[in-house]
Each structure stands twice: as C-alpha cells, then as structure tokens.
Amino acid sequence: MSAIEHIPEFGSRVDNGLLRFLTCGSVDDGKSTLIGRLLYDTKAILADTLHAIEKTSARRGMEAVDLSLLTDGLQAEREQGITIDVAYRYFSTGRRKYIIADAPGHEQYTRNMVTAASTANLAIILIDARKGVLTQTRRHSYLAHLVGIPHLLVAVNKMDLVGYDRTVFERIRLEYLAFARQLGIKDVRFIPLSALNGDMLVDRGENLGWYKGPTLIDILESAPAAHSESDERFRFPVQYVCRPQKADDPLLHDYRGFMGRVESGEIAVGDEIVVLPSERRSRIKDIQIGGRTLPRAVAEQSVTLLLEDEIDISRGDMIVRANDKKLCPGAPASGTVSTRTALATRRIDAMLCWLGESPLDARRKYLIRQTTRDARALLDGISYRLDINSLQQVAAEGIGMNDIARVAFKLAQPLVVDRYVENRATGAFIVIDESTNNTVGAGMIL
Amino acid sequence: MNAPVLEPALRHTTLDHLDWLESEAIYILREVAGQCSNPALLFSGGKDSIVLLRLAEKAFRPGRFPFPLLHIDTGHNYSEVIDFRDARACELNERLIVRSVESSMARGTVRLKSADESRNKHQSVTLLEAIEEFGFDACIGGARRDEEKARAKERIFSFRDEFGGWDPKNQRPELWNLFNARVHKGENIRAFPISNWTELDVWQYIAREGLALPSIYFAHVRPVIRKGGLLQPVTELTPARDGDVVEQLRVRFRTVGDITCTAPVESDADTVHKIIAETATSTITERGATRLDDHASEAAMEQRKKEGYF
C-alpha cells in the first residue's frame, strides 16, 4: 500500500500528528538521494524545483536527474560540495507531517549531528551495503543514542550495488546488533533499500522480494510520537507571566496567568502543584488557551495556568505536580537519587558536547540555560573525554569544538533538573558565552 | 527484528499536526517576549503574518501583545492589503508602526537605479532604519523554511549583526527548545515562529481558525500579461507596454508582496477550502509561481538575506 494515497485535505479525520526524524550518513551513503527520493515519492517536490535540479544535473554532465540536489543548500556549501549545516525538510503523507533534520556526516561536524538529533524521535542511520558497519556508523549511532533518540532505523542502502543479496543485509544486521547491544541501544530496526531506484522507500519495488518487513515510509507512519510511550511526570517551566491589570475590568484585575508549554506529562484542573525551586504549593484553578478553558493539558501543549492561590511565580520557575516528585533540594543530580525526581541543584554532572570554536576555558564563567532558567556556571572538573571513533574514555585536560566529555559544573543559581535519560526537556541545557552571546555547548544531565 | 505488522503506538494525547505547530509557535512567541526587552512583530497584511497575529492572540490574551506591529511599506502594495492591515490592527487594539521605503528614498538612504526598479529588496534598508529608530532587539517574522532553499537552514532565532547582516557561517546552534536570543546593543534577532510550517499548513490553519484575508487571495478577474511563464498584473505601476497582450484572467495571489514583483496564479479557488485543495495538488512551489525577484539566480534569496532582508 502506498502511503500517499491520501492527498492532504482539510477536514481529514486521520491525523497522526507529527514526527521529527534525523538522517545521518555521508553523501557517499546516498543520504541526500534518500531524502530526495522520500520527498519526490511523497510528492513534496514540485515541478519548478524539479526543473531546476534537472537543469543543474544536465549542467554537471549527469545522465539522470540527481535527486540529491534537492537537499543542496547554501552557496558556500555548493562551492565546497559538502553539507556544512543542519537543514530541515518537510513532507506530509496526509496522515502525518514529517520534519527531517538532515545532518552532515563528516567527522568534524559532531556538533551538527547533536543539534539535529536533539529534537528527533527517530534516527535513520544509513549504511552503504558495500561497506558495512563503519567507524562513522558507530559514531552516528552513539550520538543518536547519547542524545536520547528512542528509535533507530538502520537503512542498508545501495542494495542494487550488491545484487540485492540477502546475505549481505543479514551480515550487516548481525554486526550492527552486536555493536548496538554494547551501547545499550534497545529499539533498532533494519531495512534494505535502494534509494536510487526507490526500492522499499515508499514503494516496495521488484528487487527485494525476500524482505517481508514494512517499507521505510510504513515504519515512519507507525513510529511512536514523542511523549507517547511512557507515563511522564508533569513539567511546566514558566515562560512568561500575564498580568493585564486592567482597572476597568474586574475579571482581569487580579488575573495572573502563568504561560508556558507542558514539556512532559499532563495536568488537570484541580490538581495540586508545587512551584520549584520555591516549593510553594497551590492547585490548578483554570487552564486556558486563546480564550478557551481546557479541562487538562498534555505534553507539548502551550497553555496558560491559573492557580487557586496568589503566589509569587516568575519566568524560570517550574510547576510540577505535588504527588509526582520527591524533593531533594541540594542533593546531587546523579548517583543514588531515585528516579523521576525533579530537583533543585547547584551542581550538575553532564555529558557535554562542545560547539564553540574556542575551547572551553576552565577559568571563565559561562551562562547555562536550562528550560526557561539561566544560571552562571563554572567548570568543576572533566572526568573524561570520549573518543568518538573508538568510543573509549580518554583523559582530558581541555575540551575543544566537537569534543564530547563528561564534566561537572558549579552553579551560582539553582536549576530545577531531571536526568536527561528520564526527561529530554528538563535534562538538557545549552552553554552560552556571554562575551559573544554564542551558544557554545550542549549538555545532557546525568 | 523486522515485525511484519506494525501497531501504531499513538496515544490519545498526541496532538494533531496543526495543534503541534500552533503550540510550538506560541512557545516561540513567548520566548521572544520572555527573553527580549523590545521586540516587534512584522505585519504586512499578508497571510503568513495574519497567522502570526492569531498565534500572538493565543499566546498573550487576555493581555496586550508585548510588542508593537511593524510594517515596512514599499508604497507598492495593493490597497486591499493595506486596508486590511489597518483594520486588523485596529480590531486587535494593538499599536501599528508603519515605516515606508519612500521615506528612506526621500532621506537618500535608498536610491533606486531606475524609477521602475522593484523596491522589494530596498525594504531591508528601511527595516534596519526602523530597528535603529525604535531600538528593537528582535523582530518576529512569518518566514518559513519551506519557502526557499536558503531558508532550509535558517534558525528559528536567527542572529543578525550590527549591519543587519545574516552570516550563514555564523549562526548559533539551536538545540532542543532552548532558544538563545541574547544580543549586544545594536545587534538583533529575527524570530520565525512558523519556520516549521508549509504553505499547506498555513492554509489549513487559516481554515481551521476561520481567519479573514485580503480579498486578492481569492479568485478574481484581473488584467494580466503572460511573461516568462508568470502572470504579470497590469496596474498603474506595471502598465502594459506596446506589444503586450493583456488578458482578463481569473487569478488569485498566493503571496502578496510588492506589486512590481508579485505575480498571481490562474485559479478558480474563491474559498479557503478550494485553495487548500489546489495547494495540496499544486505542482509549482509558492515562490516559483509568484516571485518575480527570486528567478534572477539560484542564490538570489541567500544574497538578499546577507544584506539584511527578512
């Protein structure tokens, strides 16, 4: 069955929401061709775009239209002939909308891969059937796993160049599985493909009859959405406080709306809540959005919360459910702390990916932004650096661009955190260099 | 490990795609309000900025918007759009600031090469002047990543230097939902809440929310000339020249920008639902069909953005 038998139409009852996924691999693996083919086969490519790449293909002396040109972005990259930044692509099957984060595969661009992975719920890891599992494959898989992408899909591409040989696919599958087990990767699927010919992407094609599993698009259509798979704890970082204070409107005179997005879990009117880090308690009086009142709010919904009691809350505070958390103020964020505990802490242990061109300077204070809260931070030690090719821990004095290391930070102000493995929204942070205001690091709390 | 049958593991709590996009946009708008001290929202009366206004209502009501609306007027806009712009701002009871390219021309900061040169690219100058005049540290715009190649890598919070320039090699990495809007004095952020929307998403949202639009978005009869595969409207600014064949065609605009560089498409779609049906089966991208200025070169948009264009 083709996934695109429904064209997107208004009023269609079938809407499985949105899936964000990541594609990793290099140009040589046929990644651009795979994306181009997905866009083409789901009819996301329109005539004028196609015409433009036909012209370019011809100008470059190619016989067939090069679908990889669809993802060919900026002038600077065209000059260098490589992809140097994360690009976002969109397509829809009418049942689901997709956002592809297209990350370049070159060794020096770990930071791009981490960036692209941070919002993805599924990663497609491309392997060239002729080459099998490479160092690059391990690196991509490790990074996808580190950044907490719950579902991996290993696409063994270029099956046309190995005669669609099942044994090649099986050999790669077994080799990958052995490696995935070492890393602790749980959900991984495998699919043989020819992106060039379109086999097993949207259509099954004629050449891979021995493969009985779902096509690539079928896997994407049924992949679990973010926040759909476990009971998560309610986390609501306050973004903005609405106080209209209209003297002439008694209803609005005392209005205090706490605006934000439910980062995880859900909340209902009447639920008891705790504000962190102040630990003040109240109950949800109302949940509003756009003039409507809602009985409850779920993960990824932006709403305005009104509380029963007048308590002081500002941007950066976090509202959680009273019965969800065991508060351990000041306790370390790792080690013996029980799971599912949001806690206010002045020290964090984290895996840090350094994004800045200048190395991390241990003498300087940086700004850490986590949810809607900022704290000044000072490096409090590097446990090790991870060699991203061998996946070995190595001793490190400093951390430079594209390095991944286990570090600790001391914080001048408390942050309310979860462990990243339990909550990608409240366990993540970025490091900002205040002299340039650049984002120079990305961290995942352990 | 390849299961032949897949169970969709979707819970009832999953938002549908428009709800998700709306929620993300509200989140982005609130981040701008929370992080920036003096933002503005660019409102032209076009459909994308009309969507932005509805999102701002959802984000901030019952409060006032924490930013004024700003329009950079080339002076070459369809009157239907300008009337709509003013009526909508008035209806929302929000402050609208208009700065015009013609004022920049009078000051001498914009110099056209010829009287009939498109003023579209000169909007950048007027925008930067307005940013300086009011000290805006962020401008919220309705650009989308699906519009054009150079935008596919655009950040949601896009950093512009003191000259308003966009350096594709010097953009801040954007991870999770952690947006970094910090700037030094003189620099600013362009924030794009509907980055992740496609043209179809915009139309579906307009239908769902029942948003009013300027009439020229819907099919109407208009005199046009066929030029290079595009339809050029015949107006006072763009009159027919000798040898031009003027046709009365039923058309609609997919984007409404400067009259001199925005082309309508042939269409019978006179309702939002008919436009959605057409958009879903359209074979030409929005910009390809309608923007006379992007045709100049593949790198046209990238070049204009580097110069401070939105």
Short mmCIF file of N, CA and C in Angstrom, two decimals, chain A residues 139-245:
data_model
loop_
_atom_site.label_atom_id
_atom_site.label_comp_id
_atom_site.label_asym_id
_atom_site.label_seq_id
_atom_site.Cartn_x
_atom_site.Cartn_y
_atom_site.Cartn_z
N ARG A 139 29.80 5.98 15.19
CA ARG A 139 29.77 7.34 15.71
C ARG A 139 28.35 7.90 15.66
N HIS A 140 27.70 7.73 14.52
CA HIS A 140 26.34 8.23 14.38
C HIS A 140 25.40 7.56 15.36
N SER A 141 25.57 6.25 15.50
CA SER A 141 24.67 5.50 16.38
C SER A 141 24.88 5.92 17.83
N TYR A 142 26.15 6.09 18.19
CA TYR A 142 26.43 6.51 19.56
C TYR A 142 25.81 7.87 19.85
N LEU A 143 26.01 8.82 18.92
CA LEU A 143 25.48 10.17 19.13
C LEU A 143 23.96 10.16 19.20
N ALA A 144 23.33 9.40 18.33
CA ALA A 144 21.86 9.32 18.36
C ALA A 144 21.39 8.78 19.70
N HIS A 145 22.11 7.78 20.18
CA HIS A 145 21.78 7.17 21.46
C HIS A 145 22.04 8.14 22.62
N LEU A 146 23.19 8.82 22.55
CA LEU A 146 23.56 9.79 23.60
C LEU A 146 22.51 10.89 23.72
N VAL A 147 22.03 11.35 22.58
CA VAL A 147 21.08 12.46 22.57
C VAL A 147 19.66 11.95 22.83
N GLY A 148 19.54 10.67 23.07
CA GLY A 148 18.27 10.14 23.58
C GLY A 148 17.21 9.89 22.53
N ILE A 149 17.63 9.65 21.29
CA ILE A 149 16.64 9.31 20.27
C ILE A 149 16.17 7.88 20.55
N PRO A 150 14.89 7.67 20.82
CA PRO A 150 14.47 6.35 21.28
C PRO A 150 14.41 5.28 20.19
N HIS A 151 14.29 5.69 18.92
CA HIS A 151 14.12 4.69 17.86
C HIS A 151 15.16 4.86 16.77
N LEU A 152 15.89 3.79 16.50
CA LEU A 152 16.87 3.83 15.42
C LEU A 152 16.41 2.92 14.28
N LEU A 153 16.63 3.40 13.08
CA LEU A 153 16.30 2.61 11.90
C LEU A 153 17.56 2.55 11.05
N VAL A 154 18.11 1.34 10.94
CA VAL A 154 19.32 1.18 10.14
C VAL A 154 18.89 0.86 8.71
N ALA A 155 19.23 1.78 7.81
CA ALA A 155 18.86 1.61 6.40
C ALA A 155 20.09 1.15 5.64
N VAL A 156 20.06 -0.11 5.20
CA VAL A 156 21.18 -0.64 4.42
C VAL A 156 20.91 -0.27 2.97
N ASN A 157 21.60 0.76 2.52
CA ASN A 157 21.31 1.35 1.21
C ASN A 157 22.25 0.78 0.14
N LYS A 158 21.95 1.12 -1.08
CA LYS A 158 22.73 0.67 -2.26
C LYS A 158 22.67 -0.84 -2.41
N MET A 159 21.53 -1.43 -2.04
CA MET A 159 21.37 -2.88 -2.21
C MET A 159 21.48 -3.25 -3.70
N ASP A 160 21.17 -2.30 -4.58
CA ASP A 160 21.31 -2.57 -6.01
C ASP A 160 22.76 -2.86 -6.39
N LEU A 161 23.71 -2.31 -5.65
CA LEU A 161 25.12 -2.50 -5.99
C LEU A 161 25.69 -3.80 -5.42
N VAL A 162 24.90 -4.52 -4.60
CA VAL A 162 25.35 -5.85 -4.13
C VAL A 162 24.38 -6.92 -4.63
N GLY A 163 23.73 -6.62 -5.75
CA GLY A 163 22.84 -7.60 -6.37
C GLY A 163 21.65 -7.95 -5.51
N TYR A 164 21.23 -7.03 -4.66
CA TYR A 164 20.08 -7.24 -3.76
C TYR A 164 20.25 -8.52 -2.93
N ASP A 165 21.49 -8.78 -2.55
CA ASP A 165 21.84 -10.03 -1.89
C ASP A 165 21.42 -10.01 -0.42
N ARG A 166 20.57 -10.97 -0.09
CA ARG A 166 20.05 -11.04 1.28
C ARG A 166 21.15 -11.28 2.31
N THR A 167 22.15 -12.09 1.94
CA THR A 167 23.19 -12.43 2.92
C THR A 167 24.01 -11.19 3.31
N VAL A 168 24.16 -10.27 2.37
CA VAL A 168 24.88 -9.02 2.68
C VAL A 168 24.12 -8.27 3.77
N PHE A 169 22.81 -8.15 3.56
CA PHE A 169 21.95 -7.46 4.52
C PHE A 169 22.00 -8.14 5.89
N GLU A 170 21.92 -9.46 5.90
CA GLU A 170 21.91 -10.21 7.17
C GLU A 170 23.24 -10.05 7.91
N ARG A 171 24.31 -10.05 7.16
CA ARG A 171 25.63 -9.92 7.78
C ARG A 171 25.76 -8.56 8.47
N ILE A 172 25.31 -7.53 7.77
CA ILE A 172 25.38 -6.17 8.33
C ILE A 172 24.48 -6.07 9.56
N ARG A 173 23.31 -6.70 9.46
CA ARG A 173 22.35 -6.64 10.57
C ARG A 173 22.96 -7.26 11.85
N LEU A 174 23.59 -8.43 11.68
CA LEU A 174 24.16 -9.10 12.85
C LEU A 174 25.33 -8.31 13.43
N GLU A 175 26.14 -7.78 12.54
CA GLU A 175 27.29 -7.00 13.01
C GLU A 175 26.81 -5.77 13.78
N TYR A 176 25.78 -5.12 13.25
CA TYR A 176 25.27 -3.91 13.90
C TYR A 176 24.65 -4.25 15.26
N LEU A 177 23.91 -5.35 15.29
CA LEU A 177 23.23 -5.73 16.54
C LEU A 177 24.21 -5.97 17.67
N ALA A 178 25.33 -6.59 17.34
CA ALA A 178 26.35 -6.87 18.36
C ALA A 178 26.85 -5.55 18.95
N PHE A 179 27.06 -4.61 18.06
CA PHE A 179 27.57 -3.31 18.47
C PHE A 179 26.51 -2.52 19.24
N ALA A 180 25.24 -2.61 18.79
CA ALA A 180 24.15 -1.88 19.44
C ALA A 180 23.94 -2.36 20.87
N ARG A 181 24.11 -3.66 21.05
CA ARG A 181 23.94 -4.23 22.40
C ARG A 181 24.98 -3.65 23.36
N GLN A 182 26.22 -3.51 22.85
CA GLN A 182 27.28 -2.92 23.68
C GLN A 182 26.91 -1.52 24.14
N LEU A 183 26.29 -0.77 23.26
CA LEU A 183 25.94 0.61 23.57
C LEU A 183 24.68 0.72 24.42
N GLY A 184 23.91 -0.36 24.48
CA GLY A 184 22.66 -0.32 25.22
C GLY A 184 21.50 0.22 24.39
N ILE A 185 21.66 0.19 23.07
CA ILE A 185 20.57 0.64 22.20
C ILE A 185 19.47 -0.43 22.20
N LYS A 186 18.26 -0.03 22.49
CA LYS A 186 17.18 -1.02 22.65
C LYS A 186 16.35 -1.19 21.39
N ASP A 187 15.82 -0.11 20.86
CA ASP A 187 14.93 -0.26 19.72
C ASP A 187 15.64 0.05 18.41
N VAL A 188 15.97 -1.00 17.69
CA VAL A 188 16.59 -0.79 16.39
C VAL A 188 15.93 -1.70 15.36
N ARG A 189 15.63 -1.15 14.20
CA ARG A 189 15.05 -1.91 13.11
C ARG A 189 16.00 -1.85 11.92
N PHE A 190 15.83 -2.77 11.00
CA PHE A 190 16.69 -2.81 9.82
C PHE A 190 15.85 -2.88 8.56
N ILE A 191 16.31 -2.20 7.54
CA ILE A 191 15.60 -2.26 6.27
C ILE A 191 16.60 -2.20 5.12
N PRO A 192 16.45 -3.09 4.11
CA PRO A 192 17.30 -2.99 2.93
C PRO A 192 16.66 -2.01 1.94
N LEU A 193 17.49 -1.21 1.27
CA LEU A 193 16.97 -0.16 0.40
C LEU A 193 17.80 0.00 -0.87
N SER A 194 17.16 0.55 -1.88
CA SER A 194 17.93 1.22 -2.91
C SER A 194 17.29 2.59 -3.09
N ALA A 195 17.92 3.61 -2.50
CA ALA A 195 17.35 4.96 -2.59
C ALA A 195 17.35 5.41 -4.04
N LEU A 196 18.38 5.00 -4.77
CA LEU A 196 18.50 5.40 -6.17
C LEU A 196 17.29 4.94 -6.98
N ASN A 197 16.92 3.66 -6.78
CA ASN A 197 15.79 3.12 -7.54
C ASN A 197 14.47 3.27 -6.82
N GLY A 198 14.52 3.68 -5.57
CA GLY A 198 13.29 3.84 -4.82
C GLY A 198 12.77 2.54 -4.21
N ASP A 199 13.58 1.49 -4.19
CA ASP A 199 13.11 0.22 -3.62
C ASP A 199 12.98 0.32 -2.10
N MET A 200 11.79 -0.04 -1.59
CA MET A 200 11.49 -0.12 -0.15
C MET A 200 11.45 1.24 0.55
N LEU A 201 11.33 2.30 -0.20
CA LEU A 201 11.15 3.60 0.46
C LEU A 201 9.65 3.85 0.62
N VAL A 202 9.02 4.29 -0.47
CA VAL A 202 7.58 4.45 -0.43
C VAL A 202 6.93 3.24 -1.11
N ASP A 203 7.55 2.81 -2.20
CA ASP A 203 7.08 1.62 -2.91
C ASP A 203 8.03 0.46 -2.63
N ARG A 204 7.48 -0.77 -2.69
CA ARG A 204 8.32 -1.93 -2.36
C ARG A 204 9.33 -2.22 -3.46
N GLY A 205 8.96 -1.91 -4.70
CA GLY A 205 9.84 -2.23 -5.82
C GLY A 205 9.80 -3.72 -6.12
N GLU A 206 10.61 -4.14 -7.08
CA GLU A 206 10.55 -5.52 -7.56
C GLU A 206 11.73 -6.36 -7.05
N ASN A 207 12.71 -5.70 -6.48
CA ASN A 207 14.00 -6.35 -6.32
C ASN A 207 14.29 -6.97 -4.96
N LEU A 208 13.46 -6.65 -3.98
CA LEU A 208 13.76 -7.10 -2.62
C LEU A 208 12.64 -8.00 -2.10
N GLY A 209 12.22 -8.93 -2.95
CA GLY A 209 11.10 -9.80 -2.63
C GLY A 209 11.31 -10.59 -1.35
N TRP A 210 12.56 -10.90 -1.03
CA TRP A 210 12.85 -11.70 0.17
C TRP A 210 12.61 -10.92 1.45
N TYR A 211 12.53 -9.63 1.36
CA TYR A 211 12.30 -8.82 2.56
C TYR A 211 10.81 -8.65 2.78
N LYS A 212 10.31 -9.14 3.92
CA LYS A 212 8.87 -9.13 4.16
C LYS A 212 8.43 -8.01 5.11
N GLY A 213 9.38 -7.27 5.61
CA GLY A 213 9.05 -6.23 6.59
C GLY A 213 8.43 -5.00 5.93
N PRO A 214 8.12 -4.02 6.74
CA PRO A 214 7.49 -2.81 6.23
C PRO A 214 8.46 -1.94 5.43
N THR A 215 7.91 -1.10 4.57
CA THR A 215 8.74 -0.15 3.84
C THR A 215 9.19 0.95 4.79
N LEU A 216 10.10 1.77 4.31
CA LEU A 216 10.60 2.87 5.13
C LEU A 216 9.45 3.80 5.54
N ILE A 217 8.60 4.14 4.59
CA ILE A 217 7.53 5.08 4.92
C ILE A 217 6.53 4.44 5.88
N ASP A 218 6.31 3.13 5.76
CA ASP A 218 5.41 2.45 6.71
C ASP A 218 5.97 2.51 8.13
N ILE A 219 7.28 2.37 8.25
CA ILE A 219 7.90 2.45 9.57
C ILE A 219 7.73 3.86 10.13
N LEU A 220 7.93 4.86 9.27
CA LEU A 220 7.77 6.24 9.73
C LEU A 220 6.31 6.53 10.12
N GLU A 221 5.39 6.01 9.34
CA GLU A 221 3.97 6.27 9.61
C GLU A 221 3.53 5.72 10.96
N SER A 222 4.16 4.61 11.38
CA SER A 222 3.71 3.99 12.62
C SER A 222 4.68 4.19 13.78
N ALA A 223 5.72 4.97 13.56
CA ALA A 223 6.68 5.19 14.64
C ALA A 223 6.03 5.98 15.77
N PRO A 224 6.33 5.60 17.01
CA PRO A 224 5.70 6.29 18.14
C PRO A 224 6.06 7.78 18.15
N ALA A 225 5.07 8.59 18.47
CA ALA A 225 5.31 10.02 18.61
C ALA A 225 6.05 10.26 19.92
N ALA A 226 6.71 11.40 20.00
CA ALA A 226 7.37 11.77 21.25
C ALA A 226 6.32 11.83 22.36
N HIS A 227 6.70 11.49 23.55
CA HIS A 227 5.85 11.53 24.75
C HIS A 227 4.71 10.51 24.74
N SER A 228 4.70 9.59 23.77
CA SER A 228 3.55 8.70 23.67
C SER A 228 3.80 7.36 24.34
N GLU A 229 5.02 7.13 24.80
CA GLU A 229 5.34 5.76 25.16
C GLU A 229 5.46 5.46 26.64
N SER A 230 5.54 6.49 27.45
CA SER A 230 5.65 6.19 28.87
C SER A 230 4.89 7.24 29.67
N ASP A 231 4.61 6.93 30.91
CA ASP A 231 3.95 7.91 31.76
C ASP A 231 5.00 8.88 32.26
N GLU A 232 4.96 10.06 31.74
CA GLU A 232 5.96 11.03 32.13
C GLU A 232 5.41 11.92 33.24
N ARG A 233 6.32 12.50 33.97
CA ARG A 233 5.93 13.42 35.05
C ARG A 233 5.66 14.80 34.47
N PHE A 234 4.72 15.48 35.11
CA PHE A 234 4.34 16.82 34.63
C PHE A 234 5.43 17.84 34.91
N ARG A 235 5.87 18.51 33.85
CA ARG A 235 6.90 19.55 33.98
C ARG A 235 6.43 20.77 33.18
N PHE A 236 6.37 21.90 33.86
CA PHE A 236 5.88 23.12 33.21
C PHE A 236 6.78 24.30 33.57
N PRO A 237 7.81 24.54 32.75
CA PRO A 237 8.66 25.70 33.01
C PRO A 237 7.89 26.98 32.63
N VAL A 238 7.87 27.94 33.52
CA VAL A 238 7.12 29.17 33.25
C VAL A 238 7.94 30.07 32.31
N GLN A 239 7.29 30.45 31.19
CA GLN A 239 7.97 31.29 30.21
C GLN A 239 7.71 32.77 30.43
N TYR A 240 6.47 33.07 30.84
CA TYR A 240 6.03 34.45 30.82
C TYR A 240 4.83 34.55 31.74
N VAL A 241 4.74 35.66 32.46
CA VAL A 241 3.60 35.85 33.37
C VAL A 241 2.70 36.93 32.81
N CYS A 242 1.43 36.61 32.68
CA CYS A 242 0.47 37.56 32.11
C CYS A 242 -0.31 38.24 33.23
N ARG A 243 -0.14 39.54 33.34
CA ARG A 243 -0.89 40.33 34.34
C ARG A 243 -1.47 41.55 33.65
N PRO A 244 -2.65 41.40 33.07
CA PRO A 244 -3.21 42.51 32.29
C PRO A 244 -3.50 43.74 33.15
N GLN A 245 -3.90 43.52 34.42
CA GLN A 245 -4.15 44.63 35.35
C GLN A 245 -5.00 45.73 34.74
#
